[in-house]
Coordinates of C-alpha atoms and ligand atoms in Angstrom, one line a residue:
Chain A
M83 CA 0.0 -0.1 0.0
N84 CA 1.5 3.3 -1.0
P85 CA 1.7 6.1 1.5
L86 CA -0.2 8.4 -0.8
S87 CA -2.6 7.6 -3.6
L88 CA -4.8 10.1 -5.4
S89 CA -7.3 9.2 -7.9
G90 CA -9.6 11.5 -10.0
I91 CA -9.0 14.5 -7.7
S92 CA -10.8 17.7 -9.0
K93 CA -11.3 21.1 -7.5
H94 CA -13.5 23.9 -8.6
F95 CA -13.5 27.3 -7.0
G96 CA -16.8 28.6 -8.1
G97 CA -16.6 28.5 -11.9
I98 CA -12.8 28.2 -11.9
V99 CA -11.6 24.7 -12.5
A100 CA -8.2 24.7 -10.5
I101 CA -7.5 20.9 -10.7
E102 CA -9.0 18.4 -13.1
R103 CA -9.0 14.6 -12.6
F104 CA -5.5 14.3 -11.0
D105 CA -4.0 10.8 -10.3
L106 CA -0.9 10.0 -8.5
E107 CA 0.8 7.3 -6.3
V108 CA 3.8 8.2 -4.1
E109 CA 5.7 5.2 -2.7
A110 CA 7.6 5.1 0.7
G111 CA 11.2 6.4 0.1
E112 CA 10.3 8.1 -3.0
V113 CA 10.4 11.7 -4.0
V114 CA 7.9 12.9 -6.6
A115 CA 8.1 16.3 -8.0
L116 CA 5.1 18.4 -9.0
V117 CA 5.8 21.0 -11.7
G118 CA 3.9 23.4 -13.8
D119 CA 3.6 27.1 -14.6
N120 CA 2.3 29.8 -12.3
G121 CA -1.3 29.2 -11.6
A122 CA -1.3 25.6 -12.8
G123 CA -2.7 24.4 -9.5
K124 CA 0.3 23.0 -7.7
S125 CA -0.4 24.8 -4.4
T126 CA -4.1 24.0 -4.7
L127 CA -3.2 20.3 -4.9
V128 CA -0.9 20.4 -1.9
R129 CA -3.7 22.1 0.1
I130 CA -6.2 19.5 -1.0
I131 CA -3.9 16.7 0.2
S132 CA -3.2 18.6 3.5
G133 CA -6.8 19.2 4.4
V134 CA -6.9 23.0 3.8
H135 CA -9.2 22.5 0.8
Q136 CA -11.6 19.7 0.3
P137 CA -11.7 18.2 -3.3
T138 CA -14.7 18.7 -5.3
D139 CA -14.3 15.2 -6.6
G140 CA -11.9 12.2 -6.3
E141 CA -10.4 10.1 -3.6
I142 CA -7.4 10.5 -1.4
R143 CA -5.9 7.3 0.2
L144 CA -3.3 7.1 2.8
A145 CA -1.7 3.7 3.0
G146 CA -4.6 2.3 1.3
E147 CA -7.2 3.9 3.6
R148 CA -9.6 6.5 2.2
V149 CA -9.4 9.8 4.0
A150 CA -11.3 13.0 4.0
F151 CA -9.7 15.7 6.2
R152 CA -11.8 18.5 7.7
D153 CA -8.8 20.8 8.2
A154 CA -5.0 21.0 8.2
S155 CA -4.7 19.7 11.8
D156 CA -6.8 16.8 11.0
A157 CA -4.4 15.8 8.2
R158 CA -1.5 16.4 10.5
A159 CA -3.0 14.1 13.1
N160 CA -3.0 11.5 10.3
G161 CA 0.7 11.7 9.7
V162 CA 0.7 14.3 6.8
E163 CA 3.2 17.1 7.3
V164 CA 3.5 20.1 5.1
V165 CA 6.2 22.7 4.4
Y166 CA 4.3 25.7 3.2
Q167 CA 5.4 28.1 0.5
D168 CA 4.7 30.9 2.9
L169 CA 6.5 29.5 5.9
A170 CA 3.9 28.5 8.6
L171 CA 6.3 29.8 11.4
V172 CA 6.1 32.2 14.2
D173 CA 8.9 34.7 14.1
L174 CA 8.6 36.0 17.7
Q175 CA 8.8 32.6 19.3
P176 CA 11.9 30.5 20.0
V177 CA 12.9 27.8 17.5
Y178 CA 11.8 25.1 19.9
M179 CA 8.2 26.5 20.1
N180 CA 8.0 26.6 16.4
L181 CA 9.0 22.9 16.2
F182 CA 6.3 22.0 18.8
L183 CA 3.6 24.6 17.8
G184 CA 0.2 23.1 18.5
R185 CA 1.8 20.0 20.0
E186 CA 3.6 21.5 22.9
L187 CA 5.2 19.1 25.3
R188 CA 3.9 19.3 29.0
R189 CA 5.3 18.1 32.3
K190 CA 3.3 16.0 34.7
P191 CA 1.6 16.5 37.1
F192 CA 0.4 20.0 36.5
G193 CA 0.7 20.1 32.7
L194 CA 3.2 23.0 32.7
L195 CA 4.9 23.7 29.3
D196 CA 8.2 21.6 29.3
R197 CA 10.4 24.2 27.7
A198 CA 13.6 22.6 28.6
E199 CA 12.6 19.3 27.1
M200 CA 11.3 20.9 23.9
A201 CA 14.5 22.8 23.6
R202 CA 16.6 19.6 24.1
Q203 CA 14.7 17.6 21.5
T204 CA 15.0 20.4 19.1
Q205 CA 18.6 20.7 19.6
Q206 CA 19.0 17.0 19.0
L207 CA 17.0 17.0 15.9
V208 CA 18.8 20.0 14.3
D209 CA 22.1 18.4 15.2
D210 CA 21.0 15.1 13.6
L211 CA 20.0 16.9 10.4
D212 CA 23.2 19.0 10.5
V213 CA 21.2 22.2 10.5
R214 CA 23.3 25.0 11.9
I215 CA 21.6 27.5 14.1
P216 CA 22.9 29.5 17.2
T217 CA 20.6 27.7 19.7
A218 CA 17.2 26.1 19.8
K219 CA 16.3 28.9 22.1
A220 CA 17.0 31.7 19.5
A221 CA 14.0 33.6 18.3
L222 CA 13.1 32.3 14.8
G223 CA 13.0 35.7 13.3
D224 CA 16.6 36.1 14.1
L225 CA 17.6 33.2 11.8
S226 CA 18.3 33.5 8.0
G227 CA 15.8 32.5 5.4
G228 CA 17.7 29.2 4.8
Q229 CA 17.8 28.4 8.5
R230 CA 14.2 29.1 8.7
Q231 CA 13.3 26.8 5.8
A232 CA 15.5 24.2 7.3
I233 CA 13.6 24.5 10.6
A234 CA 10.3 24.1 8.7
I235 CA 11.5 20.9 7.1
A236 CA 13.1 19.7 10.4
R237 CA 9.6 20.0 11.9
A238 CA 8.1 18.1 9.2
T239 CA 10.8 15.4 9.5
H240 CA 10.1 15.2 13.2
W241 CA 6.3 14.7 13.0
A242 CA 5.8 13.0 9.6
S243 CA 4.8 9.5 10.0
R244 CA 4.2 8.8 6.3
L245 CA 4.0 11.8 4.0
V246 CA 5.8 15.1 3.6
L247 CA 4.4 17.8 1.2
M248 CA 6.6 20.7 0.3
D249 CA 5.5 23.7 -1.7
E250 CA 8.5 25.4 -3.4
P251 CA 10.7 24.9 -0.4
T252 CA 13.8 26.5 -2.0
A253 CA 12.0 29.4 -3.9
A254 CA 13.5 32.1 -1.8
L255 CA 16.9 30.6 -1.0
G256 CA 20.4 31.2 -2.3
V257 CA 22.6 28.4 -3.8
A258 CA 24.2 27.1 -0.6
E259 CA 20.9 27.2 1.3
T260 CA 19.1 25.4 -1.5
A261 CA 21.8 22.7 -1.4
K262 CA 21.3 22.2 2.4
V263 CA 17.5 21.9 1.9
E264 CA 17.9 19.4 -0.9
E265 CA 20.2 17.4 1.4
L266 CA 17.4 17.4 4.0
I267 CA 14.9 16.2 1.4
L268 CA 17.1 13.3 0.5
K269 CA 17.5 12.5 4.2
L270 CA 13.7 12.3 4.5
K271 CA 13.7 9.9 1.5
A272 CA 16.4 7.8 3.2
R273 CA 14.2 7.6 6.3
G274 CA 11.5 6.1 4.2
A275 CA 9.2 9.0 3.9
A276 CA 7.1 9.6 0.9
V277 CA 7.8 13.1 -0.4
L278 CA 5.8 15.2 -2.8
V279 CA 7.6 18.5 -3.7
V280 CA 6.5 21.4 -5.8
S281 CA 9.4 22.9 -7.7
H282 CA 10.0 25.6 -10.3
N283 CA 13.5 24.5 -10.8
M284 CA 14.3 21.8 -13.4
E285 CA 17.8 21.2 -12.2
Q286 CA 16.5 20.7 -8.8
V287 CA 13.9 18.2 -10.1
F288 CA 16.7 16.1 -11.8
R289 CA 18.8 16.3 -8.6
I290 CA 16.3 15.1 -6.0
A291 CA 13.2 13.5 -7.6
D292 CA 12.6 9.9 -8.6
R293 CA 9.5 10.8 -10.7
V294 CA 7.9 14.0 -12.0
T295 CA 4.4 14.9 -12.7
V296 CA 3.3 17.9 -14.7
L297 CA 0.3 20.2 -14.4
R298 CA -0.9 22.6 -17.0
R299 CA -3.8 24.9 -16.2
G300 CA -5.2 22.3 -13.7
R301 CA -4.7 19.3 -16.1
Q302 CA -2.3 16.6 -15.5
V303 CA -0.2 16.4 -18.7
G304 CA 1.8 13.4 -17.7
T305 CA 4.1 11.6 -15.2
K306 CA 7.7 10.5 -16.0
R307 CA 10.5 8.8 -14.3
V308 CA 13.2 11.4 -14.0
A309 CA 15.8 8.9 -15.4
E310 CA 13.7 8.5 -18.6
T311 CA 13.0 12.2 -19.4
S312 CA 14.8 15.3 -20.3
H313 CA 14.8 18.9 -19.5
N314 CA 13.5 19.8 -23.0
E315 CA 10.7 17.2 -22.7
L316 CA 9.6 18.6 -19.4
V317 CA 9.6 22.2 -20.5
S318 CA 7.4 21.3 -23.6
M319 CA 5.0 19.4 -21.3
I320 CA 4.8 22.4 -18.9
T321 CA 4.3 25.0 -21.7
G322 CA 2.4 22.9 -24.2
L323 CA 4.8 23.9 -27.0
S324 CA 6.7 21.3 -28.8
S325 CA 10.4 21.7 -28.6
Chain B
M145 CA 9.2 34.6 2.9
T146 CA 11.5 37.3 4.2
I147 CA 15.1 36.8 4.5
A148 CA 16.8 38.6 7.3
P149 CA 19.2 41.1 5.8
T150 CA 22.8 40.2 6.5
Q151 CA 24.3 42.7 8.8
A152 CA 27.6 43.5 10.3
P153 CA 27.9 42.0 13.8
A154 CA 28.4 45.4 15.3
E155 CA 25.2 46.8 13.9
K156 CA 23.3 43.7 15.2
G157 CA 24.9 44.1 18.5
V158 CA 23.7 47.8 18.7
Q159 CA 20.3 46.7 17.6
L160 CA 20.2 44.0 20.4
V161 CA 21.1 46.6 22.9
V162 CA 18.4 49.0 21.7
R163 CA 15.9 46.2 21.5
S164 CA 16.6 45.0 25.1
W165 CA 16.8 48.5 26.4
R166 CA 13.2 49.0 25.1
N167 CA 12.1 45.9 27.1
Y168 CA 13.4 47.5 30.3
V169 CA 11.9 51.0 29.7
V170 CA 9.2 50.5 32.3
Y171 CA 11.7 49.4 35.0
V172 CA 14.0 52.2 34.4
G173 CA 11.1 54.7 34.2
F174 CA 9.6 53.3 37.4
V175 CA 13.0 53.8 39.3
V176 CA 13.6 57.3 37.9
V177 CA 10.1 58.6 38.6
F178 CA 10.2 57.0 42.0
L179 CA 13.5 58.8 42.8
Y180 CA 12.1 62.0 41.3
F181 CA 9.0 62.1 43.6
A182 CA 11.1 60.9 46.6
A183 CA 13.6 63.7 46.0
T184 CA 11.0 66.5 45.3
Q185 CA 8.3 65.6 47.9
G186 CA 10.3 63.8 50.6
A187 CA 8.4 62.3 53.4
S188 CA 5.0 63.2 52.0
F189 CA 5.8 60.7 49.2
L190 CA 8.2 58.4 51.0
N191 CA 6.0 56.9 53.7
G192 CA 4.3 53.5 54.2
T193 CA 0.8 54.7 53.8
T194 CA 1.6 56.5 50.4
L195 CA 3.4 53.4 49.1
V196 CA 0.6 51.1 50.1
N197 CA -1.9 53.5 48.6
I198 CA -0.1 53.5 45.3
V199 CA -0.4 49.7 45.0
T200 CA -4.0 49.5 46.2
Q201 CA -5.1 52.4 43.9
A202 CA -3.4 50.5 41.1
T203 CA -5.3 47.2 41.9
P204 CA -8.1 47.6 39.3
I205 CA -5.7 48.8 36.7
T206 CA -3.3 45.9 37.4
I207 CA -6.1 43.4 37.1
M208 CA -7.3 44.8 33.9
A209 CA -3.7 45.0 32.6
V210 CA -3.5 41.2 33.1
G211 CA -6.4 40.7 30.7
T212 CA -5.2 43.4 28.3
V213 CA -1.8 41.7 27.9
F214 CA -3.6 38.7 26.4
V215 CA -5.7 40.9 24.2
L216 CA -2.7 42.9 22.8
S217 CA -0.8 39.6 22.5
L218 CA -3.3 38.5 20.0
G219 CA -2.9 41.7 18.1
E220 CA -6.3 42.8 19.1
I221 CA -7.6 45.6 21.4
D222 CA -10.5 45.7 23.9
L223 CA -11.9 49.3 24.4
S224 CA -14.9 48.1 26.2
I225 CA -13.2 47.3 29.4
G226 CA -13.8 50.7 31.1
S227 CA -17.6 50.6 30.6
T228 CA -17.6 46.8 31.5
V229 CA -16.2 47.9 34.9
A230 CA -19.3 50.1 35.7
L231 CA -21.9 47.5 34.4
A232 CA -20.3 44.7 36.4
A233 CA -20.0 46.8 39.5
L234 CA -23.6 47.9 39.2
T235 CA -24.9 44.4 38.5
A236 CA -23.1 43.1 41.6
A237 CA -24.3 45.8 43.7
A238 CA -27.9 45.5 42.5
T239 CA -27.8 41.6 42.9
L240 CA -26.4 42.0 46.4
Q241 CA -29.4 44.1 47.4
V242 CA -31.8 41.5 45.9
S243 CA -30.0 38.2 47.0
G244 CA -28.1 39.3 50.0
A245 CA -25.3 36.7 49.3
W246 CA -22.0 38.3 48.4
W247 CA -20.9 35.3 46.2
I248 CA -24.0 35.4 44.0
A249 CA -23.4 39.1 43.5
A250 CA -19.8 38.6 42.8
L251 CA -20.6 35.8 40.3
A252 CA -23.3 37.8 38.6
G253 CA -20.8 40.7 38.1
L254 CA -18.2 38.4 36.7
A255 CA -20.8 36.8 34.3
V256 CA -21.7 40.2 33.0
G257 CA -18.0 40.7 32.1
A258 CA -17.6 37.3 30.6
A259 CA -20.7 38.0 28.5
V260 CA -19.6 41.2 27.2
G261 CA -16.2 39.5 26.3
L262 CA -18.2 36.7 24.5
V263 CA -20.1 39.2 22.4
N264 CA -16.8 41.0 21.5
G265 CA -15.2 37.6 20.7
L266 CA -18.1 36.5 18.5
F267 CA -18.1 39.6 16.5
V268 CA -14.4 39.6 16.0
T269 CA -14.3 35.8 15.0
V270 CA -17.5 34.9 13.4
M271 CA -18.3 38.2 11.7
R272 CA -14.6 38.8 11.2
L273 CA -14.7 42.5 12.2
P274 CA -11.8 44.4 13.5
S275 CA -11.8 44.3 17.3
F276 CA -11.1 48.1 17.4
L277 CA -14.6 48.7 15.8
V278 CA -16.3 46.0 17.7
T279 CA -15.2 47.1 21.1
L280 CA -15.7 50.7 20.3
A281 CA -19.4 49.9 19.7
T282 CA -19.7 47.6 22.7
M283 CA -17.9 50.4 24.8
G284 CA -20.8 52.7 24.1
L285 CA -23.4 50.0 24.3
V286 CA -22.2 48.8 27.7
A287 CA -21.9 52.4 29.1
G288 CA -25.4 53.0 27.9
L289 CA -26.6 49.9 29.7
A290 CA -24.9 50.8 32.9
Q291 CA -26.6 54.2 32.9
Q292 CA -30.0 52.7 31.9
V293 CA -30.3 49.9 34.3
T294 CA -30.0 52.0 37.3
N295 CA -31.3 55.2 35.9
L296 CA -28.0 57.0 36.7
Q297 CA -28.5 56.2 40.5
S298 CA -25.7 54.8 42.4
V299 CA -26.2 51.6 44.3
P300 CA -24.7 51.2 47.8
V301 CA -22.9 48.1 48.9
T302 CA -23.5 47.4 52.7
D303 CA -22.5 43.8 52.8
A304 CA -19.7 43.2 55.2
A305 CA -18.3 40.2 53.5
F306 CA -18.3 41.8 50.1
G307 CA -16.7 44.9 51.4
W308 CA -14.0 42.9 53.2
L309 CA -13.2 40.6 50.4
L310 CA -13.3 43.1 47.6
G311 CA -12.4 46.2 49.4
G312 CA -11.1 47.1 52.8
G313 CA -10.1 43.7 54.2
T314 CA -6.6 42.8 55.4
L315 CA -5.1 39.4 55.4
L316 CA -1.8 38.6 57.3
G317 CA -1.6 42.4 57.9
I318 CA -1.5 43.1 54.1
P319 CA -4.4 44.8 52.5
I320 CA -6.7 42.4 50.5
L321 CA -6.3 44.7 47.4
I322 CA -2.6 43.9 47.3
W323 CA -3.4 40.2 47.5
W324 CA -5.8 40.5 44.5
S325 CA -3.1 42.2 42.5
A326 CA -0.5 39.7 43.5
V327 CA -2.8 36.7 42.7
A328 CA -3.9 38.2 39.3
A329 CA -0.3 39.0 38.4
V330 CA 0.9 35.5 39.3
I331 CA -2.0 33.6 37.5
G332 CA -1.6 35.9 34.5
W333 CA 2.2 35.3 34.3
H334 CA 1.6 31.4 34.8
V335 CA -1.0 31.2 32.1
L336 CA 1.0 33.3 29.7
R337 CA 4.3 31.5 30.1
Q338 CA 3.7 28.2 31.5
R339 CA 0.4 27.0 29.9
R340 CA -0.3 25.9 26.3
F341 CA -3.0 28.6 26.1
G342 CA -0.4 31.4 26.6
A343 CA 1.8 30.0 23.9
H344 CA -1.2 29.7 21.6
V345 CA -2.3 33.3 22.2
L346 CA 1.2 34.6 21.3
A347 CA 1.4 32.3 18.2
V348 CA -2.0 33.5 16.9
G349 CA -1.1 37.1 17.6
N350 CA 2.2 36.6 15.6
N351 CA 1.0 34.5 12.7
A352 CA -2.6 33.4 12.8
S353 CA -2.4 31.3 9.7
A354 CA 0.7 29.5 10.9
A355 CA -1.2 28.8 14.2
R356 CA -4.2 27.6 12.3
V357 CA -2.3 25.0 10.1
S358 CA -0.4 23.9 13.3
G359 CA -3.7 22.7 14.7
I360 CA -4.3 25.6 17.1
K361 CA -8.1 26.4 17.5
V362 CA -7.6 30.0 16.6
T363 CA -11.2 31.1 16.9
R364 CA -11.5 29.5 20.3
V365 CA -8.4 31.1 21.6
R366 CA -9.6 34.6 20.4
I367 CA -13.0 34.2 22.0
A368 CA -11.5 32.9 25.2
V369 CA -9.1 35.9 25.3
F370 CA -12.0 38.5 24.9
M371 CA -13.9 36.6 27.7
L372 CA -10.9 36.7 29.9
S373 CA -10.6 40.5 29.3
G374 CA -14.2 41.1 30.0
T375 CA -13.9 39.0 33.2
T376 CA -10.9 40.9 34.5
A377 CA -12.7 44.2 33.8
A378 CA -15.6 42.8 35.8
L379 CA -13.3 41.9 38.7
A380 CA -11.9 45.4 38.7
G381 CA -15.5 46.7 38.9
L382 CA -16.3 44.4 41.9
L383 CA -13.1 45.8 43.6
Y384 CA -14.2 49.4 43.1
A385 CA -17.7 48.5 44.5
G386 CA -16.1 46.9 47.4
R387 CA -13.6 49.7 48.1
L388 CA -16.1 52.5 47.6
A389 CA -19.0 50.7 49.3
G390 CA -21.1 51.2 46.2
A391 CA -21.3 51.4 42.4
T392 CA -22.1 54.1 40.0
Y393 CA -22.1 54.4 36.2
T394 CA -19.0 56.6 36.3
L395 CA -16.7 53.8 37.6
G396 CA -13.8 53.0 35.4
T397 CA -14.5 55.6 32.8
T398 CA -10.9 56.8 32.7
D399 CA -9.3 53.5 33.2
L400 CA -9.0 52.4 29.6
M401 CA -6.2 54.9 29.1
S402 CA -4.4 53.9 32.1
V403 CA -4.6 50.2 31.3
L404 CA -3.3 50.5 27.8
A405 CA -0.6 52.8 28.9
A406 CA 0.5 50.4 31.6
V407 CA 0.6 47.4 29.2
I408 CA 2.3 49.1 26.4
V409 CA 4.9 50.8 28.6
G410 CA 5.5 47.4 30.1
G411 CA 6.7 46.0 26.8
T412 CA 3.7 44.3 25.2
A413 CA 3.5 45.0 21.6
L414 CA 0.3 46.5 20.1
T415 CA 1.0 44.5 17.0
G416 CA 0.7 41.1 18.7
G417 CA 2.9 38.2 19.5
K418 CA 5.1 39.8 22.2
A419 CA 4.0 40.2 25.8
S420 CA 5.4 40.9 29.2
M421 CA 3.1 40.2 32.2
I422 CA 5.6 41.5 34.7
G423 CA 6.1 44.6 32.7
A424 CA 2.4 45.3 32.6
V425 CA 2.1 44.9 36.4
V426 CA 5.1 47.2 37.0
G427 CA 3.5 49.5 34.3
S428 CA 0.3 49.7 36.3
L429 CA 2.2 50.6 39.4
F430 CA 4.1 53.1 37.4
M431 CA 0.8 54.7 36.2
S432 CA -0.5 54.7 39.7
M433 CA 2.7 56.2 41.1
I434 CA 2.5 59.0 38.5
N435 CA -1.1 59.7 39.3
Y436 CA -0.4 59.8 42.9
G437 CA 2.8 61.9 42.6
L438 CA 1.0 64.4 40.3
L439 CA -1.8 64.6 42.9
L440 CA 0.6 65.2 45.7
A441 CA 2.4 67.8 43.5
G442 CA -1.1 69.6 43.3
L443 CA -1.8 69.1 39.6
T444 CA -5.5 69.2 38.6
V445 CA -7.3 66.1 37.2
A446 CA -7.1 67.8 33.7
Q447 CA -3.3 68.3 34.0
Q448 CA -2.9 64.7 35.2
E449 CA -4.7 63.5 32.2
I450 CA -2.4 65.5 29.9
V451 CA 0.7 64.0 31.5
R452 CA -0.9 60.5 31.1
G453 CA -1.6 61.2 27.5
V454 CA 2.0 62.2 26.8
I455 CA 3.3 59.0 28.4
I456 CA 0.9 56.9 26.2
L457 CA 2.4 58.7 23.1
I458 CA 5.9 57.9 24.1
A459 CA 5.1 54.3 24.9
V460 CA 3.3 53.7 21.6
S461 CA 6.1 55.2 19.6
L462 CA 8.6 52.9 21.3
S463 CA 6.3 49.9 20.8
L464 CA 6.0 50.5 17.0
R465 CA 9.7 51.2 16.6
G466 CA 10.3 47.9 18.1
K467 CA 8.2 46.1 15.5
K468 CA 9.9 47.8 12.6
G469 CA 13.4 47.0 13.9
S470 CA 12.7 43.3 14.3
Ligands
ADP629 N1 -9.0 30.0 -2.6 C1 -9.1 30.2 -4.0 N2 -10.2 30.6 -4.5 C2 -10.4 30.8 -5.9 N3 -9.5 30.5 -6.7 C3 -8.3 30.0 -6.4 C4 -8.1 29.8 -4.9 N4 -6.9 29.2 -4.8 C5 -6.4 29.1 -5.9 N5 -7.2 29.5 -7.0 C6 -7.0 29.5 -8.4 O1 -6.5 28.2 -8.8 C7 -5.6 28.4 -9.7 C8 -4.3 27.6 -9.3 O2 -3.7 28.3 -8.3 P1 -2.4 27.7 -7.5 O3 -2.6 26.4 -7.0 O4 -2.0 28.7 -6.5 O5 -1.3 27.7 -8.6 P2 0.3 27.3 -8.5 O6 0.6 27.0 -7.1 O7 0.4 26.2 -9.4 O8 1.0 28.6 -8.9 C9 -5.2 29.8 -10.0 O9 -6.1 30.1 -11.1 C10 -5.8 30.5 -8.8 O10 -6.3 31.7 -9.1
MG630 MG1 2.0 28.1 -5.7

């Protein structure tokens, strides 16, 4: 049973057809890239899988089981983690609070926040993933863009039990920071997670993905093994122009 | 996504110093003003009675400041607290006359405050209206109700237990009002710093959509905070009724400014996500000390209000500069 299987997913916003009959399987330990032009429906698809939007039609199965999430926290509770394009992080809080946002650790018997333990686990996680930050107690807003994205991915890594979705995780990053984030994605894959990553960057798709699926104005144009396609072929699938 | 600009370490160091200095404004200000009054007024300021009075006069402000810290932490504002003071006090006093039981009266007063908060919270969340407008409207509405229900009459409070517990009592030699301030401050700090609820309030105030996708029940948090704010205002009303042995519709009318000034001077950002409970409590004592000192110095009520207004302007500019710099 694959961690994620989508069949016939459609989404209409009023009269706008954002997604039309989308099918995809993502295996454990596999990275699938989702590519397409601006407005093709990539973010919408991520939001459907993560429970932010409900599909107008179609089926979502996690490990074979049909699911219908009410909201994002419902999806999270079912082991789906998302790294959002507009980082879902809280700048004024420490790094460790961001890692545990909505799932804070508490100490018995009075249920007080266990800040020390959250900071300890965060430090261990960032050390394991080789993410360099001054300290887990630093305010998130004091970190660089790459560090913040790394924290968002570390959070997903920490909590994901089967599936991680990423919406343009390196869109705002420099070369070195992008390399770091790609390394984290490959670590996630090595841990056996299923990863669906939205990307604008063809070189990146060839570096990290096993397969790639193409959306054009809400329609799924095709799905290819990365080893069996080329940059030119993908570009013509995205644009609809033959090369 | 914003990427923090790369800065020279020295520049960042200077910024850190400026930022942390801003966090301590209230403590520095408190000491400076204290020393100023002590130096200029000598024993008429520096005596036990005066110092106790400063704390007990501050009590309603301190308690409302605790609620307001949560409201501002959310990035919202509650302008209705001043009029809720009067309505809750009148409700309690009137209930006391009917029931004769201090605790029923107190609960009735608190319930009125919670209800005003619930209305505010529902309009802000369900109707998605700005809290500034919602609470501006309920401020007027509640003030009108307070005048209507008693027909502008004041209602005396003669119950001994009510008067002791919420006004003139002492416990272990310490005035009961100081106990109320201390308990409110400690509970407020505890909930803000040591409870999930506090962490969620700060997260919602900083980035509501991040909080939502993280599974935080944003609407519930917002409504709860407005109810907390209304309830602290009601408690302040009960304490006025207890101390003054009666309630009138004019109670609390000037408190809104003092409370906001106390909380903002204390380092809580108007823009949400950043709070200091201890700063707010010290801020309320600071405001009380200024009121008292200006009174001793012979300033009129009008002059006192002018000075308070100037302090709020300074506090707000510091608070907004803090946001831009971070
Ligand atoms: N909440 C929404 N309401 C209405 N239309 C939407 C909404 N979200 C997305 N759309 C539309 O769906 C289409 C796909 O958008 P999106 O998924 O953001 O594209 P991408 O991420 O591929 O750039 C666009 O035409 C966009 O305007
Ligand atoms: Mg997008």
